Coordinates of N, CA and C in Angstrom, one line a residue:
M1 N 55.3 78.3 139.1 CA 56.7 78.5 139.3 C 57.4 79.2 138.2
F2 N 56.9 80.2 137.6 CA 57.5 80.9 136.6 C 57.8 80.1 135.4
G3 N 57.0 79.1 135.1 CA 57.2 78.3 133.9 C 58.3 77.2 134.0
S4 N 58.8 76.9 135.2 CA 59.8 75.9 135.3 C 59.3 74.6 135.0
S5 N 60.3 73.7 134.7 CA 59.9 72.3 134.3 C 59.4 71.5 135.5
R6 N 59.6 72.0 136.7 CA 59.2 71.3 137.9 C 57.7 71.2 137.9
A7 N 57.0 72.2 137.3 CA 55.5 72.2 137.3 C 55.0 71.1 136.3
R8 N 55.8 70.6 135.4 CA 55.4 69.6 134.5 C 55.3 68.3 135.2
R9 N 54.2 67.5 134.9 CA 53.9 66.2 135.5 C 54.4 65.1 134.6
H10 N 55.2 64.2 135.1 CA 55.7 63.0 134.4 C 55.0 61.8 135.0
D11 N 54.1 61.2 134.2 CA 53.4 60.0 134.6 C 54.2 58.7 134.4
I12 N 55.1 58.5 135.2 CA 55.9 57.2 135.1 C 55.6 56.4 136.3
P13 N 55.1 55.2 136.1 CA 54.8 54.4 137.3 C 56.1 53.8 137.9
D14 N 56.1 53.7 139.3 CA 57.2 53.0 139.9 C 57.3 51.6 139.4
G15 N 58.5 51.2 139.1 CA 58.8 49.9 138.6 C 58.9 49.9 137.1
Q16 N 58.6 51.0 136.4 CA 58.8 51.1 134.9 C 60.2 50.8 134.5
L17 N 60.5 50.0 133.6 CA 61.8 49.7 133.1 C 62.1 50.6 131.9
F18 N 63.4 51.0 131.9 CA 63.9 51.8 130.7 C 65.2 51.1 130.3
K19 N 65.4 51.1 129.0 CA 66.7 50.6 128.4 C 67.4 51.8 127.8
A20 N 68.6 52.0 128.3 CA 69.4 53.1 127.8 C 69.9 52.7 126.4
V21 N 69.8 53.7 125.5 CA 70.3 53.4 124.1 C 71.7 53.1 124.2
G22 N 72.1 51.9 123.7 CA 73.5 51.5 123.8 C 74.0 51.1 125.2
G23 N 73.0 50.8 126.1 CA 73.4 50.5 127.5 C 72.5 49.5 128.1
G24 N 72.5 49.6 129.4 CA 71.7 48.6 130.2 C 70.3 49.0 130.5
T25 N 69.6 48.2 131.3 CA 68.3 48.4 131.7 C 68.2 49.0 133.1
W26 N 67.3 49.9 133.3 CA 67.2 50.6 134.6 C 65.7 50.6 135.0
E27 N 65.4 50.6 136.3 CA 64.1 50.6 136.9 C 63.8 51.9 137.6
Y28 N 62.7 52.6 137.2 CA 62.3 53.8 137.8 C 61.7 53.5 139.2
T29 N 62.3 54.2 140.2 CA 61.8 54.0 141.6 C 61.2 55.3 142.2
G30 N 61.0 56.3 141.4 CA 60.3 57.5 141.9 C 61.2 58.7 141.7
P31 N 60.7 59.9 142.1 CA 61.4 61.1 141.9 C 62.6 61.1 142.9
A32 N 63.7 61.8 142.4 CA 64.9 61.9 143.3 C 65.0 63.3 143.8
P33 N 65.2 63.4 145.1 CA 65.3 64.8 145.7 C 66.7 65.4 145.3
T34 N 66.6 66.5 144.7 CA 67.8 67.2 144.3 C 67.6 68.7 144.6
V35 N 68.7 69.5 144.5 CA 68.6 70.9 144.7 C 68.5 71.6 143.3
A36 N 68.5 70.8 142.3 CA 68.4 71.4 140.9 C 66.9 71.8 140.7
P37 N 66.7 72.8 139.9 CA 65.3 73.3 139.7 C 64.5 72.4 138.9
E38 N 65.1 71.5 138.0 CA 64.3 70.6 137.2 C 64.1 69.3 137.9
P39 N 63.0 68.6 137.7 CA 62.8 67.3 138.4 C 63.8 66.2 137.9
H40 N 64.1 65.3 138.8 CA 65.0 64.2 138.5 C 64.4 62.9 138.9
A41 N 64.9 61.8 138.3 CA 64.4 60.5 138.6 C 65.4 59.7 139.3
R42 N 65.0 58.7 140.1 CA 65.9 57.8 140.7 C 65.7 56.4 140.0
L43 N 66.8 55.9 139.5 CA 66.8 54.6 138.8 C 67.7 53.7 139.5
V44 N 67.3 52.4 139.5 CA 68.2 51.3 140.0 C 68.3 50.2 139.0
R45 N 69.4 49.5 139.1 CA 69.6 48.3 138.3 C 68.6 47.2 138.8
P46 N 67.8 46.6 137.9 CA 66.9 45.5 138.3 C 67.8 44.4 138.9
G47 N 67.3 44.0 140.1 CA 68.0 42.9 140.8 C 69.2 43.4 141.7
D48 N 69.5 44.7 141.6 CA 70.6 45.3 142.3 C 70.3 46.7 142.8
P49 N 69.4 46.8 143.8 CA 68.9 48.1 144.2 C 70.0 49.1 144.8
R50 N 71.2 48.5 145.0 CA 72.3 49.4 145.5 C 73.0 50.2 144.4
T51 N 72.8 49.8 143.1 CA 73.3 50.5 142.0 C 72.3 51.5 141.5
I52 N 72.5 52.8 141.8 CA 71.6 53.9 141.6 C 72.1 54.9 140.6
K53 N 71.1 55.4 139.8 CA 71.4 56.4 138.9 C 70.4 57.5 139.1
I54 N 70.9 58.8 139.2 CA 70.0 59.9 139.3 C 70.1 60.7 137.9
I55 N 69.0 60.9 137.3 CA 69.0 61.5 136.0 C 67.8 62.5 135.9
S56 N 68.0 63.5 135.1 CA 66.9 64.5 134.9 C 65.7 63.8 134.2
M57 N 64.5 64.2 134.6 CA 63.3 63.6 133.9 C 63.3 63.9 132.4
D58 N 63.8 65.1 132.0 CA 63.9 65.4 130.6 C 64.8 64.4 129.9
A59 N 65.9 64.0 130.5 CA 66.8 63.0 129.8 C 66.1 61.7 129.8
L60 N 65.4 61.3 130.9 CA 64.8 60.0 131.0 C 63.7 59.8 129.9
T61 N 63.0 60.9 129.6 CA 61.9 60.8 128.7 C 62.3 61.2 127.2
D62 N 63.6 61.4 127.1 CA 64.2 61.7 125.7 C 64.4 60.3 125.0
T63 N 63.6 60.0 124.0 CA 63.7 58.7 123.3 C 65.0 58.5 122.6
S64 N 65.8 59.5 122.4 CA 67.1 59.3 121.8 C 68.1 58.8 122.8
L65 N 67.7 58.8 124.1 CA 68.6 58.3 125.2 C 68.0 57.1 125.9
F66 N 66.7 57.0 126.1 CA 66.1 55.9 126.8 C 64.8 55.4 126.1
E67 N 64.6 54.1 126.2 CA 63.3 53.6 125.6 C 62.6 52.9 126.8
R68 N 61.3 53.1 126.8 CA 60.5 52.3 127.8 C 60.5 50.8 127.4
V69 N 60.6 50.0 128.4 CA 60.5 48.5 128.2 C 59.1 48.2 128.7
S70 N 58.3 47.5 127.8 CA 56.9 47.2 128.3 C 56.9 45.9 129.0

């Protein structure tokens, strides 16, 4: 795809928790369908699946923004 980031594979398992730096905890529930050329992730609040956040995979994997919770 002409070097787009969509070709890059992010190995994040469903259910992986992330803590936003200076914020709350979010659960990865899989890729989010968007019209943007770069891949996005669908996150929900643990215990509240109606609270959804869509964020680029690049932002989610940026350790200055999010940390994986083991």
